PDB file of N, CA and C in Angstrom:
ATOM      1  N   UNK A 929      -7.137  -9.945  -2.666  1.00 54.00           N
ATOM      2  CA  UNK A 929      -6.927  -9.541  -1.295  1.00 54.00           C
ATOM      3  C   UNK A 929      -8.252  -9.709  -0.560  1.00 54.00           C
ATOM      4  N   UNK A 930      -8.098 -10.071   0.571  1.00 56.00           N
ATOM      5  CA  UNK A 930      -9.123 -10.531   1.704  1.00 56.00           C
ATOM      6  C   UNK A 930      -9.004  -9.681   2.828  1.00 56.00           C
ATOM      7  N   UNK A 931     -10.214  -9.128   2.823  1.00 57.00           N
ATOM      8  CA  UNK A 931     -10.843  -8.709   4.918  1.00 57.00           C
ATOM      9  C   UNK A 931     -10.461  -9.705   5.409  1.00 57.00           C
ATOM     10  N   UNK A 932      -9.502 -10.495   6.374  1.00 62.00           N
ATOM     11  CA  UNK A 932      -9.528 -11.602   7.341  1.00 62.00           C
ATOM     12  C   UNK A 932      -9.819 -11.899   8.896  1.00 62.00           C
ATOM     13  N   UNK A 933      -9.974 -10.255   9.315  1.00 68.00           N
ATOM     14  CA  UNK A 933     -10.776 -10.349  10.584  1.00 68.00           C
ATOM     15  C   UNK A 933     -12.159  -9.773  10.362  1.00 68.00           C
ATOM     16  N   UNK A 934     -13.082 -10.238   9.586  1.00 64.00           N
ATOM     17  CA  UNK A 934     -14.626 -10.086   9.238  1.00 64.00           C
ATOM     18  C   UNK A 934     -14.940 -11.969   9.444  1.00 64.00           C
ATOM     19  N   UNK A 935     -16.569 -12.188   9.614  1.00 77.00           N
ATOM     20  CA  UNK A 935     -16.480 -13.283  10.222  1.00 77.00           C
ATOM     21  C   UNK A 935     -16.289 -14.344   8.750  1.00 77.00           C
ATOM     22  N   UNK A 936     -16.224 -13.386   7.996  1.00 77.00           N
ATOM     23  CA  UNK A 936     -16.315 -14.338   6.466  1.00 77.00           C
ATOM     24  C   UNK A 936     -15.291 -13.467   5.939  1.00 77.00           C
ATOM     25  N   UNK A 937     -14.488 -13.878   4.808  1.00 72.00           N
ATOM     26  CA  UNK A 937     -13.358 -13.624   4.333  1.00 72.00           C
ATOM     27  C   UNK A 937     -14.618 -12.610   3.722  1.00 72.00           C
ATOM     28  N   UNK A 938     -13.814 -11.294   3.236  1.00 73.00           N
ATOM     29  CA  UNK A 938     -14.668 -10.239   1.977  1.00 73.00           C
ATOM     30  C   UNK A 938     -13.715 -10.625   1.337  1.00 73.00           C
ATOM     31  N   UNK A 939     -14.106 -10.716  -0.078  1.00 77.00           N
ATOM     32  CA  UNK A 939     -12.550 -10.329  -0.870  1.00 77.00           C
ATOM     33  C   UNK A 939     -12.633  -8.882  -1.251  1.00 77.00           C
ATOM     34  N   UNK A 940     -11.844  -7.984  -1.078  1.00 79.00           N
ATOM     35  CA  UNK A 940     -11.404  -6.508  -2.239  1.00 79.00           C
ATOM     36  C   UNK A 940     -10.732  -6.507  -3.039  1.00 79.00           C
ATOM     37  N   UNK A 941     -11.590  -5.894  -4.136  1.00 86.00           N
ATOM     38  CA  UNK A 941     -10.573  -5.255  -5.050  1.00 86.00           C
ATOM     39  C   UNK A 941      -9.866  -4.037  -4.454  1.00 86.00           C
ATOM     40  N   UNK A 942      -8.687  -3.908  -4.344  1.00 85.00           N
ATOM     41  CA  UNK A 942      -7.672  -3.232  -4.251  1.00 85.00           C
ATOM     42  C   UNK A 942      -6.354  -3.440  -4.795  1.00 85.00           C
ATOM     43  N   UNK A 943      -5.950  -2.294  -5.614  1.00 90.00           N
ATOM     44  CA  UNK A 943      -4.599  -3.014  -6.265  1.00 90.00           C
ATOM     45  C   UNK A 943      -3.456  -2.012  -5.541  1.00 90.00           C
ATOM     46  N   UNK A 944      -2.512  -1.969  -6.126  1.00 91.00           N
ATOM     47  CA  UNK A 944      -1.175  -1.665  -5.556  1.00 91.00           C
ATOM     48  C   UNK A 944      -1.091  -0.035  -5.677  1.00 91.00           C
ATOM     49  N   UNK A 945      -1.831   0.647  -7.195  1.00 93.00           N
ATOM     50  CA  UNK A 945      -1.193   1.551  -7.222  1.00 93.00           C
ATOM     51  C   UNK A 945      -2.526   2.742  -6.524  1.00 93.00           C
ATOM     52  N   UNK A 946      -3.605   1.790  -5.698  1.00 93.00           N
ATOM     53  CA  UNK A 946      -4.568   2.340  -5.097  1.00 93.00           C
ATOM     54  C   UNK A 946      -4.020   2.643  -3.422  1.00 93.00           C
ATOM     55  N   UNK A 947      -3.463   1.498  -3.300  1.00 93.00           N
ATOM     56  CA  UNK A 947      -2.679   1.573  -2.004  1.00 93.00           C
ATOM     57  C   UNK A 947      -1.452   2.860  -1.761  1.00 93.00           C
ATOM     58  N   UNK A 948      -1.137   2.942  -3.214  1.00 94.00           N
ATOM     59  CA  UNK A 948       0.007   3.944  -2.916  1.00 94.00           C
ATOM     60  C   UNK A 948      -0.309   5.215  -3.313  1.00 94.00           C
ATOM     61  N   UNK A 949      -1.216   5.736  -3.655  1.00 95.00           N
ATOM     62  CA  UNK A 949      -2.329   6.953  -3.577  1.00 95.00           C
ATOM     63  C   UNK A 949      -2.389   7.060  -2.021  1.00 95.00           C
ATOM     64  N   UNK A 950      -3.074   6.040  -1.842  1.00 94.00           N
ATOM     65  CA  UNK A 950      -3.416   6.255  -0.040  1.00 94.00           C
ATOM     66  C   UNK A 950      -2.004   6.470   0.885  1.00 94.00           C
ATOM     67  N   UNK A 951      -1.234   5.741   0.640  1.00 95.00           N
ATOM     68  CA  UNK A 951      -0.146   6.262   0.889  1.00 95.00           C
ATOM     69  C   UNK A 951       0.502   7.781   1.265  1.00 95.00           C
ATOM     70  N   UNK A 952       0.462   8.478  -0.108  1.00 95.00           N
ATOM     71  CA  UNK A 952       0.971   9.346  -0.608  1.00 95.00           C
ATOM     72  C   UNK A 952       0.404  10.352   0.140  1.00 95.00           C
ATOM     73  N   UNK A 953      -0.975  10.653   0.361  1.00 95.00           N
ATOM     74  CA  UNK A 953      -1.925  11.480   0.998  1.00 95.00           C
ATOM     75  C   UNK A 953      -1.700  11.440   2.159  1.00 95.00           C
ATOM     76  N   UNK A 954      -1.772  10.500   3.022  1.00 95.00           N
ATOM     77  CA  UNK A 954      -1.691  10.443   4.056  1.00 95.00           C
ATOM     78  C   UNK A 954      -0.137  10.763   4.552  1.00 95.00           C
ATOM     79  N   UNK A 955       0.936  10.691   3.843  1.00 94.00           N
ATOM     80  CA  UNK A 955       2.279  10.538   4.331  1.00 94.00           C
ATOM     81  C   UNK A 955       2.395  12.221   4.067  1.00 94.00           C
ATOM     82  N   UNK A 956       0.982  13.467   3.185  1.00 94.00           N
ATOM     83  CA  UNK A 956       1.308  14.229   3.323  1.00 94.00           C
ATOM     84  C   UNK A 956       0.657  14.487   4.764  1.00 94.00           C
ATOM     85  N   UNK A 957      -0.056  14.604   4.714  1.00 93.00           N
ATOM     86  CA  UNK A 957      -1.211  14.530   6.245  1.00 93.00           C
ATOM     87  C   UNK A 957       0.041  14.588   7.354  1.00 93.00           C
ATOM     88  N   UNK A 958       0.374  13.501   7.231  1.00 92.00           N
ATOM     89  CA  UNK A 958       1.273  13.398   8.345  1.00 92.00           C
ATOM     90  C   UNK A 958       2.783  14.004   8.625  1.00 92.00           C
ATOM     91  N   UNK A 959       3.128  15.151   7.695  1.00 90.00           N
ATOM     92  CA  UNK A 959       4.052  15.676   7.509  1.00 90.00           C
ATOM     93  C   UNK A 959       4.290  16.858   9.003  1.00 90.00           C
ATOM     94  N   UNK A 960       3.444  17.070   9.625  1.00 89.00           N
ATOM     95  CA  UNK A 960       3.130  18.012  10.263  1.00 89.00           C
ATOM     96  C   UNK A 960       3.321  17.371  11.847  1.00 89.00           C
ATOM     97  N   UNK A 961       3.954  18.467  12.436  1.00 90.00           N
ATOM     98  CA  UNK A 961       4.887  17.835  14.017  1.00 90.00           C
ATOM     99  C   UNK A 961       3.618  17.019  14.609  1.00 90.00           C
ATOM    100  N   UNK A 962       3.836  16.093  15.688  1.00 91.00           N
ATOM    101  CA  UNK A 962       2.837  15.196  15.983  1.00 91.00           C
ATOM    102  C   UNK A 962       1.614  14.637  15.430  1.00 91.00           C
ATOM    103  N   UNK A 963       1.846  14.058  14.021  1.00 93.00           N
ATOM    104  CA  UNK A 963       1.153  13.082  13.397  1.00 93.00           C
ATOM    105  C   UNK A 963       1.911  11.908  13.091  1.00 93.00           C
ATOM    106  N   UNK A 964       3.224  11.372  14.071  1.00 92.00           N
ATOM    107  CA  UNK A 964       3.468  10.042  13.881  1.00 92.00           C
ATOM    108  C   UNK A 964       2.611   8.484  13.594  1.00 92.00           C
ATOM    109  N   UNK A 965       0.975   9.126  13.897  1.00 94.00           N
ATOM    110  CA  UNK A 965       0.795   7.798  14.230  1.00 94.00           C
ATOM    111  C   UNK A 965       0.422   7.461  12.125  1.00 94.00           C
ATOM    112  N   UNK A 966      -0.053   8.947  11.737  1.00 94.00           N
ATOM    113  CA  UNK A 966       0.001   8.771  10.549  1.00 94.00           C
ATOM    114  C   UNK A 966       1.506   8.936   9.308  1.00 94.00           C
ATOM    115  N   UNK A 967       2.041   9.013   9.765  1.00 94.00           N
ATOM    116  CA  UNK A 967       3.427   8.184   9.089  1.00 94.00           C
ATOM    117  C   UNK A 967       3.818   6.658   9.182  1.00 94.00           C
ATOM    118  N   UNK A 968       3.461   6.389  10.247  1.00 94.00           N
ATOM    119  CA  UNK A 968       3.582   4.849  10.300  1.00 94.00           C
ATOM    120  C   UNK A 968       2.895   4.113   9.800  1.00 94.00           C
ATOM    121  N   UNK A 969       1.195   4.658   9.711  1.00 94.00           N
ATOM    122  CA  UNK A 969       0.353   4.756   8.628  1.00 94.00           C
ATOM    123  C   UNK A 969       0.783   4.593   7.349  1.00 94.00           C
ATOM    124  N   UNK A 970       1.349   5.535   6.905  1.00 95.00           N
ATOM    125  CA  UNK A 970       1.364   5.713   5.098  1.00 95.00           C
ATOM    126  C   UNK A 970       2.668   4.897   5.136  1.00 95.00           C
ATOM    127  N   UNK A 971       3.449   4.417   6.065  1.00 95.00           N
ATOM    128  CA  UNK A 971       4.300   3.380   5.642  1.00 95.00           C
ATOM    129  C   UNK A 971       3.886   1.998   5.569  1.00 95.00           C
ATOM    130  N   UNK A 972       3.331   1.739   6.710  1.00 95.00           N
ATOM    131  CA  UNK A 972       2.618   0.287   6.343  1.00 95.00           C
ATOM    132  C   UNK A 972       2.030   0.069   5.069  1.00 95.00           C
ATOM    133  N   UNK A 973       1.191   1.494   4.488  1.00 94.00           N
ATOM    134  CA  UNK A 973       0.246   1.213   3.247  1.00 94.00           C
ATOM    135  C   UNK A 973       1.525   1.140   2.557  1.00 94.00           C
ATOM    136  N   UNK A 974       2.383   1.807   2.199  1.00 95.00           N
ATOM    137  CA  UNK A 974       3.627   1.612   1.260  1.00 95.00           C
ATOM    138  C   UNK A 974       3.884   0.482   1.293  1.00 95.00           C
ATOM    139  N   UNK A 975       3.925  -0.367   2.500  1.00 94.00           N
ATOM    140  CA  UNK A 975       5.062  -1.694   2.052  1.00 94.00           C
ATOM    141  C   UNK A 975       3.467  -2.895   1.861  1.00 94.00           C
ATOM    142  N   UNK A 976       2.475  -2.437   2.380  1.00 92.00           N
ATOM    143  CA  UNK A 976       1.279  -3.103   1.519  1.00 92.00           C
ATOM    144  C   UNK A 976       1.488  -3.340   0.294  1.00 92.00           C
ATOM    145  N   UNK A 977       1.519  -2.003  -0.456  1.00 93.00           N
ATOM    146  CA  UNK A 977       1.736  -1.731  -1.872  1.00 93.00           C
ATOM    147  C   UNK A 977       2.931  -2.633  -2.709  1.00 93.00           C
ATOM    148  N   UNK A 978       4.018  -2.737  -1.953  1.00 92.00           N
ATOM    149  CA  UNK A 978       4.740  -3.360  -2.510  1.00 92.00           C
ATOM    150  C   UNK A 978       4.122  -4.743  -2.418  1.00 92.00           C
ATOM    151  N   UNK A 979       3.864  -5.111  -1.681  1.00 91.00           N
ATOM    152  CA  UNK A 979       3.469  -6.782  -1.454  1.00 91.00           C
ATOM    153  C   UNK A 979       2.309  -7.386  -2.689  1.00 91.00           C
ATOM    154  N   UNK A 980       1.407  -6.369  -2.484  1.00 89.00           N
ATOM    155  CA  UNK A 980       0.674  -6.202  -3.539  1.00 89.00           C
ATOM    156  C   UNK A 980       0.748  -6.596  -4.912  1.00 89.00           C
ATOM    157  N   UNK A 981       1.944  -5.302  -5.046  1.00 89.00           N
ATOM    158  CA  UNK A 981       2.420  -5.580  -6.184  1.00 89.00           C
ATOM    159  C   UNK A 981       3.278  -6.517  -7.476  1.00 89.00           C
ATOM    160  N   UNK A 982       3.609  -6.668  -6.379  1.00 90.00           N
ATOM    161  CA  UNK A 982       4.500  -8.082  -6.160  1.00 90.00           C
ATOM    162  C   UNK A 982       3.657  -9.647  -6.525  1.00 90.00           C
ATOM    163  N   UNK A 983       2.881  -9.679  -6.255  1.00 87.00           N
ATOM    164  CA  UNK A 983       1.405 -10.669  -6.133  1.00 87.00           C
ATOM    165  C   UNK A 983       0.610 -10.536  -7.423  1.00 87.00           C
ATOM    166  N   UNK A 984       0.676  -9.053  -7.697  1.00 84.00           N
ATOM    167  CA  UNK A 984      -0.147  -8.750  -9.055  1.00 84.00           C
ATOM    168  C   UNK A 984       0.807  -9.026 -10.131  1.00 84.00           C
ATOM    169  N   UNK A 985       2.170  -9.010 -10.239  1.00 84.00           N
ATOM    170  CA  UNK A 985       3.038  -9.019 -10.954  1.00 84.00           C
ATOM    171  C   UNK A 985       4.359  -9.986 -10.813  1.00 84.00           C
ATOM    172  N   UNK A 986       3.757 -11.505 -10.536  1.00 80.00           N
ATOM    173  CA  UNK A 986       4.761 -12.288  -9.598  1.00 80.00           C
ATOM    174  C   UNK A 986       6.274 -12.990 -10.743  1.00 80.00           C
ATOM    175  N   UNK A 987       5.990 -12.401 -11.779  1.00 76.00           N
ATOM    176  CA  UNK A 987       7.433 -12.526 -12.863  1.00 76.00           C
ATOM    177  C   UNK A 987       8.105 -11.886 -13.148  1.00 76.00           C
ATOM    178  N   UNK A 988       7.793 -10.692 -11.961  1.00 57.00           N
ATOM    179  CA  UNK A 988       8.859  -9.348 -12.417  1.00 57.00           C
ATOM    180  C   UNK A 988       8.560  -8.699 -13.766  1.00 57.00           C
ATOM    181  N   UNK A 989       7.623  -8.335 -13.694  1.00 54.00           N
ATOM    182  CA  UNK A 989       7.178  -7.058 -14.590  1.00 54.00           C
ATOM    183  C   UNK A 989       7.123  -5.634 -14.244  1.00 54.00           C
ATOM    184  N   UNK A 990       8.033  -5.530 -13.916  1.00 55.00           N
ATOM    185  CA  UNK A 990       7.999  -4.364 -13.248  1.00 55.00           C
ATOM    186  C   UNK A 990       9.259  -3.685 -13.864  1.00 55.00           C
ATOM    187  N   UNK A 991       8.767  -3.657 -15.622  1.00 54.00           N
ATOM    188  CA  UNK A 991       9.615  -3.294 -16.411  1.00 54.00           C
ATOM    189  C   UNK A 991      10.344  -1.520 -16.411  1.00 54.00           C
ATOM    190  N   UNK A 992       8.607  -0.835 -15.660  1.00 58.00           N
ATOM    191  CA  UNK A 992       8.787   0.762 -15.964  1.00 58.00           C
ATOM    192  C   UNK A 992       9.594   1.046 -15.023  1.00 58.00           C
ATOM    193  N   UNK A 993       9.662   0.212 -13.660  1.00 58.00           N
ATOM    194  CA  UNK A 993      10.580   1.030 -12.633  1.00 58.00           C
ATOM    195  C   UNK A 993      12.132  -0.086 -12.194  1.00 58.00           C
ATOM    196  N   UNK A 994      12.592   0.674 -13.293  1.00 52.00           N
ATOM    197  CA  UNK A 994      14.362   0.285 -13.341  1.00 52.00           C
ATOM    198  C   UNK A 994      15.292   0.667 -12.596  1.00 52.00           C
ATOM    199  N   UNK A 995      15.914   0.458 -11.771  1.00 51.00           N
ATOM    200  CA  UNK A 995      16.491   0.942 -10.676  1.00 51.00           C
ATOM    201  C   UNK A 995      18.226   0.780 -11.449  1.00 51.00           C
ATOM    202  N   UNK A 996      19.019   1.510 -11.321  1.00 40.00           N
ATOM    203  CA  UNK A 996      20.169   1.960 -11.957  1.00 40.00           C
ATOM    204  C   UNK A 996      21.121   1.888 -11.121  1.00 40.00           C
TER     205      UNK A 996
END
């Protein structure tokens, strides 16, 4: 993953299940009447996370979470 509005690409390490920590925190943060802007927040990082993950794991390994 890449900074892409820096004047040089950064690359980060950041993986998926770092994104969804950040997530998680913040989507509590934002549980509380007028903190929409941080729910929309911890959703974007959520569907980050998936994308992420997805990228880190592009053959479907995503053996532990089985959906029924």
């Amino acid at each position: 993953m890449t900074a892409t509005r820096a004047p040089r690409p950064i690359p980060l390490n950041i993986r998926a299940e770092d994104l969804l920590v950040a997530a998680a925190i913040i989507a509590a943060l934002g549980d509380r009447p007028g903190r929409a802007r941080l729910r929309k927040l911890a959703d974007r990082l959520d569907r980050c996370a998936r994308i992420c993950w997805q990228q880190q794991h592009p053959e479907g390994e995503d053996a532990d979470e089985q959906t029924y």
